[in-house]
């Protein structure tokens, strides 16, 4: 059984319920997926073929496709032959039942075939997700063949629900878990969230939208850091800065079920195998820009953003990010690290974001982004001893991972990591120095008070705290979790978990401050691929950001010197990044590169240097064999 305690999942749902998309999300983190298509026929039905093509376009190019066609026994054979490291997605059992009832196969013991399929699922060592229509909620069909299909499908669903570790019902795009991994119905279905058992993380309320108005939840202080974390509060600021949640109907603010996906229960340990962006799409996108119809030399340093977007989207012509989530983590650190910080002022700024006010909310509103606000437990003084315990680190890492998962499940295509806290600059400097070996005094930002006054006395107290902390751990292990326990605390662990979780879901992240860079350095030691999903829009004038980014291999796209606060800097840069990506996609090849070959009127595309430059937009997913549609 897998680390998150399921190998087999049955996903039920009606027509256009979203069941296939939900099933695909469950296997999105698998390095490769064998997509088993069961549909037969449809060659003379354009609408049916269009449905199949829509499914094909959604599949990543790394997936392979197999067809069971008119042989129902083929599906059981595929499950029996599957190996423990395989991942199979069967979509859907309606097509399988259709083949089962084919008159050409009659007379036949159909119940024996269903029992054989259930036995194959029960004995399968691979990870399997099966999609099946739920047709038993409508009227009894009026035709004999319709009644036979409904009866056979109902029998099949019951048999597989018994055989699978988990069963989900998807209605209007919202999943409800009917069976947990222990084989029992989930208590409180319809209201309570389902926690991933192996993580020890308290399940989050769903922070995806219920409508154009977003849900809000209580943002409470951490009561028991050893076992739980507070739930995030989600706000969707309007372009003018006001929050859209004000005055929303009460039903929109009630918690709903979190969508568990593959990877939620993945142990967060060094050497994680996370996906990488497309190694060819980024450079190909850069090469393509040489020949587009720009009046001057082109996009300048903004080419970095285009290349990053192309690599993370896996296409030579990327699209601008259209759905953004900001993850604001608020933590508080005791001791000398907090010298010069005003806890009341930090709390005021967090409260402003929760009410859709302040700089971060205004920029988020202008970018069309929502903001998930998470307060975490206070951490101890870095100079005195471990700032938290090992269990709290594991919980916080899992919480961050789940927050990134929630953003991906809500359809976000970009995550911005933000931070407002007390003592975070000094802790980030301590972590960065411990990992890179740089001098702490070189990394530690100066302490800026209200009115633009620098407090050098507070800065020296922070330096002393960082110095003492590094001296204290000089002979201690320097693993990622060790550093989070000794120095980072729960807020940095959440940030690290979010970067890893975003990488697992191929969700790009914008970093722009000390917390994000320090989290990136720690995340690199757990999953080296995570840094490739991060982009640094602007390094500002902070040495800790510039030096940490250099170690991570992140080149700042811009040199604006922004100091609006962590997260706000990236949001301020976002419109320019979007514009560059949009221009790169929309601008055609320069006309001078199109030559008339003769009097025939046709044009040839001239490639100046070699054949590697591809000006045509590639298909994201090539056509594959048929599958069934909801």
Coordinates of C-alpha atoms in Angstrom, one line a residue:
X1 CA 0.0 0.0 0.0
X2 CA 1.2 3.5 -0.8
X3 CA 2.5 6.0 1.8
X4 CA -0.8 7.8 2.0
X5 CA -2.5 4.4 2.6
X6 CA -4.4 3.8 -0.6
X7 CA -3.6 1.8 -3.7
X8 CA -7.0 1.8 -5.4
X9 CA -9.6 4.5 -5.7
X10 CA -13.0 4.3 -7.4
X11 CA -14.3 7.7 -8.5
X12 CA -18.0 7.9 -9.2
X13 CA -20.0 10.7 -10.8
X14 CA -22.7 11.7 -13.2
X15 CA -22.4 13.1 -16.7
X16 CA -20.2 16.3 -16.7
X17 CA -19.7 16.0 -12.9
X18 CA -16.0 16.6 -13.1
X19 CA -15.1 13.0 -12.1
X20 CA -12.5 12.5 -14.8
X21 CA -10.7 15.8 -13.9
X22 CA -10.7 14.8 -10.2
X23 CA -9.3 11.4 -11.1
X24 CA -6.6 12.9 -13.2
X25 CA -5.7 15.2 -10.2
X26 CA -5.2 12.1 -8.0
X27 CA -2.4 10.8 -10.3
X28 CA -1.0 14.1 -11.3
X29 CA 2.2 13.6 -9.2
X30 CA 3.0 10.2 -10.6
X31 CA 6.2 10.3 -12.8
X32 CA 4.3 8.3 -15.5
X33 CA 0.7 7.1 -15.9
X34 CA -0.8 4.4 -18.0
X35 CA -4.1 5.7 -19.2
X36 CA -6.5 2.9 -19.9
X37 CA -9.2 3.9 -22.4
X38 CA -12.3 1.7 -22.6
X39 CA -14.4 3.5 -25.3
X40 CA -15.4 1.6 -28.4
X41 CA -16.9 2.9 -31.6
X42 CA -17.9 6.6 -32.1
X43 CA -16.2 6.9 -35.5
X44 CA -19.3 8.4 -37.1
X45 CA -20.2 10.7 -34.2
X46 CA -18.3 14.1 -34.3
X47 CA -19.6 15.2 -30.9
X48 CA -18.4 12.0 -29.3
X49 CA -15.1 12.3 -30.9
X50 CA -14.8 15.9 -29.7
X51 CA -15.3 14.7 -26.2
X52 CA -12.6 12.1 -26.6
X53 CA -10.2 14.7 -28.0
X54 CA -10.9 17.0 -25.0
X55 CA -9.7 14.2 -22.8
X56 CA -6.6 13.6 -24.9
X57 CA -5.6 17.3 -24.7
X58 CA -5.7 17.2 -20.9
X59 CA -3.2 14.3 -20.7
X60 CA 0.5 15.1 -20.1
X61 CA 2.8 13.9 -22.8
X62 CA 4.5 11.7 -20.3
X63 CA 1.4 9.5 -20.1
X64 CA 1.0 6.4 -22.2
X65 CA -2.4 5.2 -23.4
X66 CA -3.7 1.6 -23.7
X67 CA -7.1 0.5 -25.0
X68 CA -9.2 -2.4 -23.9
X69 CA -11.5 -2.0 -26.8
X70 CA -14.1 -4.7 -27.3
X71 CA -12.3 -7.2 -25.0
X72 CA -13.4 -6.7 -21.4
X73 CA -11.0 -9.3 -20.1
X74 CA -8.1 -7.1 -21.3
X75 CA -8.7 -4.7 -18.3
X76 CA -8.4 -7.4 -15.7
X77 CA -5.2 -8.7 -17.5
X78 CA -3.7 -5.2 -17.4
X79 CA -4.3 -4.9 -13.7
X80 CA -2.9 -8.3 -13.0
X81 CA 0.3 -7.5 -15.0
X82 CA 0.9 -4.1 -13.4
X83 CA 4.0 -3.7 -11.3
X84 CA 4.2 -2.0 -7.8
X85 CA 5.7 1.2 -9.2
X86 CA 3.1 1.6 -12.0
X87 CA 0.2 4.0 -11.9
X88 CA -3.0 3.2 -13.9
X89 CA -6.0 5.5 -14.6
X90 CA -9.0 3.7 -16.0
X91 CA -11.5 6.0 -17.7
X92 CA -14.2 4.8 -17.6
X93 CA -16.1 1.6 -16.6
X94 CA -19.1 2.7 -18.5
X95 CA -17.2 1.8 -21.7
X96 CA -16.1 -1.5 -20.1
X97 CA -19.7 -2.4 -19.3
X98 CA -20.8 -1.5 -22.8
X99 CA -18.2 -3.9 -24.2
X100 CA -19.3 -6.5 -21.7
X101 CA -22.9 -6.3 -22.9
X102 CA -22.0 -6.5 -26.6
X103 CA -24.6 -8.9 -28.2
X104 CA -21.7 -10.5 -30.0
X105 CA -20.4 -11.8 -26.6
X106 CA -23.8 -13.3 -25.6
X107 CA -24.7 -15.6 -24.0
X108 CA -22.0 -14.9 -21.4
X109 CA -21.6 -15.0 -17.7
X110 CA -21.3 -11.2 -17.2
X111 CA -21.3 -11.5 -13.4
X112 CA -18.3 -13.7 -13.5
X113 CA -16.5 -11.0 -15.6
X114 CA -17.4 -8.4 -13.0
X115 CA -16.1 -10.7 -10.2
X116 CA -12.9 -11.3 -12.1
X117 CA -12.4 -7.5 -12.5
X118 CA -13.0 -6.9 -8.8
X119 CA -10.5 -9.7 -7.9
X120 CA -7.9 -8.1 -10.2
X121 CA -8.4 -4.7 -8.5
X122 CA -8.1 -6.3 -5.1
X123 CA -4.9 -8.1 -5.9
X124 CA -3.3 -5.3 -8.0
X125 CA 0.0 -4.1 -6.6
X126 CA 0.1 -0.9 -8.6
X127 CA -1.7 2.4 -7.8
X128 CA -5.0 2.4 -9.7
X129 CA -7.7 5.0 -10.1
X130 CA -10.9 3.8 -11.8
X131 CA -13.6 6.2 -13.1
X132 CA -17.2 5.1 -13.4
X133 CA -20.5 6.8 -14.2
X134 CA -23.1 6.8 -11.5
X135 CA -26.4 6.3 -13.4
X136 CA -28.5 5.0 -10.6
X137 CA -29.9 8.4 -9.5
X138 CA -32.1 9.0 -12.5
X139 CA -35.3 7.3 -13.8
X140 CA -35.4 3.7 -14.7
X141 CA -34.6 3.4 -18.4
X142 CA -37.5 2.6 -20.6
X143 CA -35.7 0.2 -22.9
X144 CA -34.5 -3.3 -22.2
X145 CA -30.9 -2.5 -23.2
X146 CA -30.9 0.7 -21.1
X147 CA -32.1 -1.3 -18.0
X148 CA -29.5 -4.0 -18.7
X149 CA -26.8 -1.3 -18.8
X150 CA -27.9 0.4 -15.6
X151 CA -28.2 -2.9 -13.8
X152 CA -24.8 -4.1 -15.0
X153 CA -23.1 -0.8 -14.2
X154 CA -24.6 -0.7 -10.7
X155 CA -23.4 -4.2 -10.0
X156 CA -20.0 -3.3 -11.3
X157 CA -19.8 -0.2 -9.1
X158 CA -20.8 -2.1 -6.0
X159 CA -18.3 -4.8 -6.6
X160 CA -15.4 -2.3 -7.2
X161 CA -16.4 -0.1 -4.3
X162 CA -16.0 -3.2 -2.1
X163 CA -12.6 -4.0 -3.6
X164 CA -11.1 -0.5 -3.6
X165 CA -9.3 1.2 -0.7
X166 CA -11.2 4.5 -1.2
X167 CA -14.4 5.6 -3.0
X168 CA -15.3 9.1 -4.0
X169 CA -18.5 10.6 -5.4
X170 CA -18.1 13.7 -7.5
X171 CA -21.1 16.0 -7.9
X172 CA -20.8 19.4 -9.7
X173 CA -17.1 19.2 -9.4
X174 CA -17.1 18.7 -5.6
X175 CA -15.9 15.3 -4.3
X176 CA -17.3 13.5 -1.3
X177 CA -15.4 10.6 0.1
X178 CA -17.7 7.6 0.7
X179 CA -15.0 5.2 2.0
X180 CA -11.7 5.6 3.6
X181 CA -8.6 3.5 3.4
X182 CA -9.7 1.3 6.3
X183 CA -12.7 0.2 4.3
X184 CA -15.2 2.0 6.4
X185 CA -17.5 4.9 5.4
X186 CA -16.0 8.2 6.2
X187 CA -17.6 9.8 9.3
X188 CA -19.4 13.1 8.7
X189 CA -19.4 12.8 5.0
X190 CA -20.7 16.0 3.5
X191 CA -19.2 18.3 6.1
X192 CA -16.0 17.1 7.6
X193 CA -12.7 17.1 5.7
X194 CA -10.8 13.9 5.2
X195 CA -7.3 14.1 6.6
X196 CA -4.4 12.2 5.0
X197 CA -3.7 9.6 7.7
X198 CA 0.0 9.2 7.3
X199 CA 0.9 12.9 7.5
X200 CA -0.5 13.7 11.0
X201 CA -1.7 17.0 9.6
X202 CA -5.1 18.3 10.5
X203 CA -7.3 18.4 7.4
X204 CA -7.8 21.8 5.9
X205 CA -11.1 23.2 4.9
X206 CA -11.3 23.6 1.2
X207 CA -9.9 27.0 0.3
X208 CA -11.1 26.9 -3.3
X209 CA -13.9 29.2 -4.4
X210 CA -17.5 28.3 -4.0
X211 CA -18.4 31.0 -6.5
X212 CA -17.0 34.4 -7.6
X213 CA -17.0 35.0 -3.8
X214 CA -14.4 33.1 -1.9
X215 CA -14.7 31.4 1.4
X216 CA -13.3 32.7 4.7
X217 CA -12.4 30.6 7.7
X218 CA -11.3 31.2 11.2
X219 CA -7.6 32.1 11.5
X220 CA -6.8 30.9 15.0
X221 CA -3.4 30.8 16.8
X222 CA -1.9 27.4 17.0
X223 CA -3.2 25.6 20.0
X224 CA -1.1 22.4 20.0
X225 CA 1.9 22.8 17.7
X226 CA 2.9 19.2 18.1
X227 CA -0.1 17.8 16.3
X228 CA -2.1 20.6 14.5
X229 CA -1.8 23.8 12.6
X230 CA -4.4 26.5 12.2
X231 CA -6.5 26.6 9.1
X232 CA -5.8 29.3 6.6
X233 CA -8.2 32.1 5.9
X234 CA -8.8 32.8 2.2
X235 CA -9.6 36.3 1.0
X236 CA -10.1 37.6 -2.6
X237 CA -9.3 41.3 -2.7
X238 CA -11.0 43.4 -5.4
X239 CA -8.9 45.5 -7.7
X240 CA -9.6 48.5 -5.6
X241 CA -8.4 46.8 -2.4
X242 CA -11.7 45.9 -0.8
X243 CA -12.3 42.3 0.0
X244 CA -15.0 40.4 -1.9
X245 CA -15.9 38.2 1.1
X246 CA -17.6 41.1 3.0
X247 CA -21.4 40.6 3.1
X248 CA -21.2 37.2 1.4
X249 CA -23.9 34.7 2.3
X250 CA -23.1 32.5 5.3
X251 CA -23.2 29.3 3.2
X252 CA -20.2 30.6 1.2
X253 CA -18.1 30.8 4.3
X254 CA -18.7 27.3 5.6
X255 CA -15.9 24.7 5.3
X256 CA -16.2 22.0 2.6
X257 CA -14.2 18.9 2.0
X258 CA -10.5 19.1 1.1
X259 CA -9.6 17.2 -2.1
X260 CA -6.9 14.6 -1.3
X261 CA -4.6 13.9 -4.2
X262 CA -1.6 11.7 -4.8
X263 CA 1.4 13.1 -2.9
X264 CA -0.4 14.5 0.2
X265 CA 0.8 11.5 2.2
X266 CA 4.3 11.4 0.6
X267 CA 7.0 11.3 3.3
X268 CA 8.9 14.6 3.1
X269 CA 12.5 13.3 3.4
X270 CA 15.8 14.1 1.7
X271 CA 16.1 12.7 -1.8
X272 CA 12.5 13.2 -2.8
X273 CA 11.8 12.4 -6.5
X274 CA 9.9 15.5 -7.8
X275 CA 9.1 16.3 -11.4
X276 CA 11.3 18.8 -13.4
X277 CA 10.1 21.4 -15.9
X278 CA 10.5 20.6 -19.6
X279 CA 14.2 20.9 -20.4
X280 CA 13.6 21.6 -24.1
X281 CA 10.6 24.0 -24.0
X282 CA 12.4 26.8 -22.2
X283 CA 15.4 27.1 -24.5
X284 CA 13.2 26.6 -27.5
X285 CA 11.0 29.5 -26.4
X286 CA 14.1 31.7 -26.0
X287 CA 15.3 30.7 -29.5
X288 CA 11.9 31.4 -31.0
X289 CA 12.0 35.0 -29.8
X290 CA 15.1 35.8 -32.0
X291 CA 12.8 35.7 -35.0
X292 CA 9.6 37.4 -33.9
X293 CA 8.5 40.8 -35.1
X294 CA 9.9 43.1 -32.4
X295 CA 11.0 46.6 -33.6
X296 CA 14.1 46.5 -31.4
X297 CA 16.2 43.9 -29.6
X298 CA 13.2 42.4 -27.9
X299 CA 12.2 41.7 -24.3
X300 CA 15.5 42.1 -22.7
X301 CA 15.8 40.5 -19.2
X302 CA 12.1 39.6 -19.4
X303 CA 13.1 36.7 -21.7
X304 CA 13.9 34.9 -18.4
X305 CA 10.2 35.0 -17.5
X306 CA 9.2 33.7 -20.9
X307 CA 11.7 30.8 -20.7
X308 CA 10.5 30.0 -17.2
X309 CA 6.9 30.0 -18.2
X310 CA 7.6 27.8 -21.2
X311 CA 9.5 25.3 -19.2
X312 CA 7.0 25.0 -16.4
X313 CA 4.1 24.8 -18.9
X314 CA 5.9 22.4 -21.2
X315 CA 5.3 24.4 -24.4
X316 CA 7.3 26.6 -26.6
X317 CA 4.6 29.3 -26.6
X318 CA 3.5 29.7 -23.0
X319 CA 0.4 31.5 -21.8
X320 CA 0.4 34.3 -19.2
X321 CA -0.5 33.2 -15.8
X322 CA -4.2 33.8 -15.3
X323 CA -5.1 32.4 -11.9
X324 CA -2.8 33.3 -9.0
X325 CA -2.8 32.4 -5.3
X326 CA -0.8 34.2 -2.7
X327 CA 0.2 32.1 0.3
X328 CA 0.9 34.5 3.2
X329 CA 2.6 32.8 6.2
X330 CA 2.7 34.7 9.4
X331 CA 5.1 33.5 12.1
X332 CA 6.6 34.9 15.3
X333 CA 10.1 34.2 16.7
X334 CA 11.2 34.9 20.2
X335 CA 14.6 36.1 21.4
X336 CA 17.1 38.4 19.8
X337 CA 15.9 37.6 16.3
X338 CA 12.8 39.7 17.0
X339 CA 14.9 42.8 18.0
X340 CA 13.4 45.9 16.5
X341 CA 10.2 44.2 15.2
X342 CA 6.8 45.4 16.6
X343 CA 4.5 42.3 17.0
X344 CA 1.5 44.6 17.1
X345 CA 2.4 46.2 13.8
X346 CA 3.0 42.8 12.2
X347 CA -0.4 41.7 13.5
X348 CA -2.0 44.8 12.1
X349 CA -0.6 44.1 8.6
X350 CA -1.8 40.5 8.7
X351 CA -5.3 41.7 9.8
X352 CA -5.3 44.2 6.9
X353 CA -4.7 41.4 4.4
X354 CA -7.5 39.4 6.0
X355 CA -9.9 42.3 5.5
X356 CA -8.7 43.0 1.9
X357 CA -6.7 46.1 2.9
X358 CA -3.1 47.2 2.6
X359 CA -0.5 47.1 -0.1
X360 CA -0.4 43.3 -0.4
X361 CA -4.2 43.1 -0.8
X362 CA -4.3 45.9 -3.3
X363 CA -1.7 44.4 -5.5
X364 CA -3.4 41.0 -5.2
X365 CA -6.7 42.5 -6.2
X366 CA -5.1 44.2 -9.2
X367 CA -3.5 40.9 -10.2
X368 CA -6.8 39.0 -9.8
X369 CA -5.2 36.8 -7.1
X370 CA -6.7 35.5 -3.9
X371 CA -4.7 35.3 -0.6
X372 CA -4.5 32.3 1.7
X373 CA -3.5 33.7 5.2
X374 CA -2.0 31.2 7.6
X375 CA -0.9 32.1 11.2
X376 CA 1.4 29.5 12.7
X377 CA 2.7 28.8 16.2
X378 CA 5.4 31.0 17.9
X379 CA 8.9 29.6 17.7
X380 CA 11.5 29.8 20.4
X381 CA 14.7 31.8 20.5
X382 CA 17.3 30.6 18.0
X383 CA 20.1 31.3 20.4
X384 CA 18.6 29.3 23.3
X385 CA 17.9 25.9 21.8
X386 CA 15.7 24.1 19.3
X387 CA 12.9 26.5 18.3
X388 CA 10.4 23.7 17.9
X389 CA 10.3 19.9 18.0
X390 CA 10.6 17.2 15.3
X391 CA 6.8 16.4 15.3
X392 CA 5.9 20.0 14.7
X393 CA 8.3 20.3 11.8
X394 CA 6.7 17.2 10.1
X395 CA 3.2 18.7 10.7
X396 CA 4.2 22.1 9.3
X397 CA 5.9 20.6 6.3
X398 CA 2.8 18.6 5.6
X399 CA 0.6 21.6 6.1
X400 CA 2.6 23.6 3.5
X401 CA 2.4 20.7 1.1
X402 CA -1.4 20.6 1.4
X403 CA -1.7 24.3 0.9
X404 CA 0.1 24.0 -2.4
X405 CA -2.1 21.0 -3.3
X406 CA -5.2 23.1 -2.5
X407 CA -4.0 25.9 -4.8
X408 CA -3.4 23.4 -7.7
X409 CA -6.8 21.7 -7.0
X410 CA -8.5 25.1 -7.2
X411 CA -7.1 25.7 -10.7
X412 CA -4.4 28.1 -9.8
X413 CA -1.5 28.3 -12.3
X414 CA 0.9 30.4 -10.1
X415 CA 1.7 30.6 -6.4
X416 CA 3.3 33.6 -4.8
X417 CA 5.0 33.0 -1.4
X418 CA 4.5 35.9 1.0
X419 CA 5.5 36.5 4.6
X420 CA 4.6 38.9 7.4
X421 CA 6.1 38.1 10.7
X422 CA 8.3 38.9 13.7
X423 CA 12.0 37.9 13.7
X424 CA 11.8 36.3 10.2
X425 CA 14.7 38.2 8.7
X426 CA 17.2 37.1 11.3
X427 CA 16.0 33.5 11.2
X428 CA 16.3 33.5 7.4
X429 CA 19.8 34.9 7.7
X430 CA 20.7 32.1 10.2
X431 CA 19.3 29.4 7.9
X432 CA 21.0 30.8 4.8
X433 CA 24.3 31.1 6.6
X434 CA 24.1 27.6 8.0
X435 CA 23.4 26.2 4.5
X436 CA 25.7 28.3 2.3
X437 CA 28.5 29.1 4.7
X438 CA 28.2 32.9 4.1
X439 CA 28.9 35.4 6.9
X440 CA 25.7 36.1 8.8
X441 CA 26.5 39.8 9.1
X442 CA 26.8 40.1 5.4
X443 CA 23.3 38.5 4.9
X444 CA 21.3 40.1 7.7
X445 CA 19.2 43.0 6.5
X446 CA 19.3 46.3 8.4
X447 CA 16.4 47.0 10.8
X448 CA 14.1 49.6 9.3
X449 CA 11.8 51.5 11.6
X450 CA 8.7 53.5 10.8
X451 CA 9.6 56.8 9.1
X452 CA 12.6 55.3 7.2
X453 CA 14.9 55.3 10.3
X454 CA 17.5 52.4 10.6
X455 CA 17.9 50.9 14.1
X456 CA 21.5 49.7 14.1
X457 CA 21.3 48.7 17.8
X458 CA 18.5 46.2 17.0
X459 CA 20.5 45.0 14.1
X460 CA 23.5 44.2 16.3
X461 CA 21.2 42.3 18.7
X462 CA 20.0 40.3 15.8
X463 CA 23.6 39.6 14.7
X464 CA 24.4 38.4 18.2
X465 CA 21.4 36.0 18.2
X466 CA 22.4 34.6 14.8
X467 CA 26.0 34.2 15.9
X468 CA 25.0 32.4 19.1
X469 CA 22.6 30.2 17.2
X470 CA 25.2 29.1 14.7
X471 CA 27.7 28.5 17.5
X472 CA 25.2 26.4 19.3
X473 CA 24.6 24.0 16.3
X474 CA 28.2 24.0 15.1
X475 CA 28.6 20.3 15.8
X476 CA 24.9 19.3 15.3
X477 CA 23.6 17.6 12.1
X478 CA 22.8 20.0 9.3
X479 CA 20.0 18.2 7.6
X480 CA 17.0 20.1 6.3
X481 CA 14.7 19.0 9.1
X482 CA 17.5 19.5 11.7
X483 CA 17.8 23.1 10.6
X484 CA 14.1 23.7 10.7
X485 CA 13.9 22.2 14.2
X486 CA 16.9 24.1 15.5
X487 CA 16.5 27.4 13.7
X488 CA 13.6 27.8 11.3
X489 CA 10.5 26.9 13.2
X490 CA 7.0 26.2 11.9
X491 CA 6.6 29.2 9.6
X492 CA 9.7 28.3 7.6
X493 CA 8.7 24.6 7.6
X494 CA 5.3 25.6 6.1
X495 CA 7.1 27.6 3.4
X496 CA 9.4 24.7 2.6
X497 CA 6.5 22.3 2.4
X498 CA 4.6 24.6 0.1
X499 CA 7.6 24.8 -2.3
X500 CA 7.8 21.0 -2.3
X501 CA 4.1 20.5 -2.8
X502 CA 4.0 23.1 -5.6
X503 CA 6.8 21.2 -7.3
X504 CA 5.0 17.9 -7.0
X505 CA 2.0 19.5 -8.8
X506 CA 4.1 21.4 -11.4
X507 CA 2.9 24.7 -10.0
X508 CA 5.4 27.5 -10.5
X509 CA 6.2 29.8 -7.6
X510 CA 7.4 33.4 -7.3
X511 CA 9.9 34.2 -4.6
X512 CA 11.0 37.7 -3.6
X513 CA 12.3 37.9 -0.1
X514 CA 14.4 36.4 2.7
X515 CA 11.8 33.8 3.9
X516 CA 11.2 32.5 0.4
X517 CA 14.9 32.3 -0.5
X518 CA 15.7 30.6 2.8
X519 CA 12.9 28.2 2.3
X520 CA 14.1 27.5 -1.2
X521 CA 17.6 26.6 0.2
X522 CA 16.1 24.2 2.7
X523 CA 13.7 22.7 0.1
X524 CA 16.6 22.1 -2.2
X525 CA 18.1 19.7 0.4
X526 CA 14.9 17.7 0.5
X527 CA 14.0 17.7 -3.2
X528 CA 16.6 19.3 -5.5
X529 CA 14.0 19.7 -8.3
X530 CA 12.0 22.3 -6.3
X531 CA 14.3 25.2 -7.2
X532 CA 13.5 24.7 -10.9
X533 CA 9.9 25.6 -10.2
X534 CA 10.8 29.0 -8.6
X535 CA 11.2 32.4 -10.3
X536 CA 12.8 35.5 -8.7
X537 CA 11.1 38.5 -10.3
X538 CA 13.2 41.1 -8.4
X539 CA 16.0 40.7 -5.8
X540 CA 15.6 44.1 -4.4
X541 CA 18.6 45.5 -2.6
X542 CA 19.0 42.7 0.0
X543 CA 22.2 40.7 0.1
X544 CA 20.5 37.7 1.6
X545 CA 18.2 37.4 -1.4
X546 CA 20.9 38.0 -4.0
X547 CA 23.3 35.5 -2.5
X548 CA 20.7 32.9 -1.8
X549 CA 19.4 33.2 -5.3
X550 CA 22.9 32.7 -6.7
X551 CA 23.2 29.5 -4.7
X552 CA 19.8 28.3 -6.0
X553 CA 20.7 29.3 -9.6
X554 CA 17.9 31.9 -9.8
X555 CA 18.5 34.9 -11.9
X556 CA 16.4 38.0 -11.0
X557 CA 14.3 38.9 -13.9
X558 CA 14.2 42.6 -13.1
X559 CA 16.3 45.1 -11.1
X560 CA 13.7 47.4 -9.6
X561 CA 15.0 47.5 -6.1
X562 CA 11.5 47.0 -4.7
X563 CA 11.0 47.0 -0.9
X564 CA 7.2 46.6 -0.6
X565 CA 7.3 43.6 1.6
X566 CA 7.7 39.9 0.9
X567 CA 5.1 38.8 -1.7
X568 CA 4.2 42.4 -2.6
X569 CA 7.4 42.8 -4.6
X570 CA 6.5 39.8 -6.8
X571 CA 2.9 41.0 -7.2
X572 CA 4.1 44.4 -8.3
X573 CA 6.3 42.8 -10.9
X574 CA 3.6 40.4 -12.1
X575 CA 1.8 42.6 -14.7
X576 CA 5.1 43.2 -16.5
X577 CA 5.9 39.5 -16.5
X578 CA 2.4 38.7 -17.8
X579 CA 2.8 41.3 -20.5
X580 CA 6.1 39.9 -21.7
X581 CA 4.8 36.3 -21.8
X582 CA 1.7 37.5 -23.7
X583 CA 3.7 39.4 -26.2
X584 CA 6.0 36.4 -26.8
X585 CA 3.0 34.3 -27.5
X586 CA 1.1 36.8 -29.7
X587 CA 3.8 38.3 -31.8
X588 CA 4.3 36.6 -35.2
X589 CA 7.5 35.9 -37.1
X590 CA 9.2 38.9 -38.7
X591 CA 7.9 39.3 -42.3
X592 CA 11.5 39.5 -43.6
X593 CA 11.9 35.9 -42.7
X594 CA 9.0 34.9 -45.0
X595 CA 10.2 34.8 -48.6
X596 CA 8.3 34.4 -51.9
X597 CA 9.8 31.3 -53.7
X598 CA 8.5 32.3 -57.1
X599 CA 5.3 33.2 -58.9
X600 CA 3.3 30.5 -57.3
X601 CA 2.3 32.7 -54.4
X602 CA 3.3 30.2 -51.6
X603 CA 5.7 31.3 -48.9
X604 CA 8.5 29.4 -47.3
X605 CA 9.7 29.8 -43.7
X606 CA 13.4 30.6 -43.6
X607 CA 15.3 29.3 -40.6
X608 CA 18.6 31.3 -40.5
X609 CA 20.9 29.0 -38.6
X610 CA 19.6 25.5 -38.1
X611 CA 16.5 23.4 -38.0
X612 CA 16.1 23.6 -34.2
X613 CA 14.1 26.8 -34.2
X614 CA 10.4 25.9 -34.3
X615 CA 8.0 28.7 -35.0
X616 CA 4.8 26.7 -34.8
X617 CA 2.9 26.3 -31.6
X618 CA 3.2 22.7 -30.6
X619 CA 0.3 20.6 -29.5
X620 CA 0.5 20.2 -25.7
X621 CA -0.8 16.7 -26.0
X622 CA -0.7 14.6 -29.1
X623 CA -3.8 12.7 -30.2
X624 CA -4.2 9.4 -28.5
X625 CA -6.6 6.4 -28.6
X626 CA -10.2 6.9 -27.7
X627 CA -11.5 7.2 -24.1
X628 CA -14.9 7.8 -22.7
X629 CA -16.2 11.2 -21.6
X630 CA -18.4 12.0 -18.8

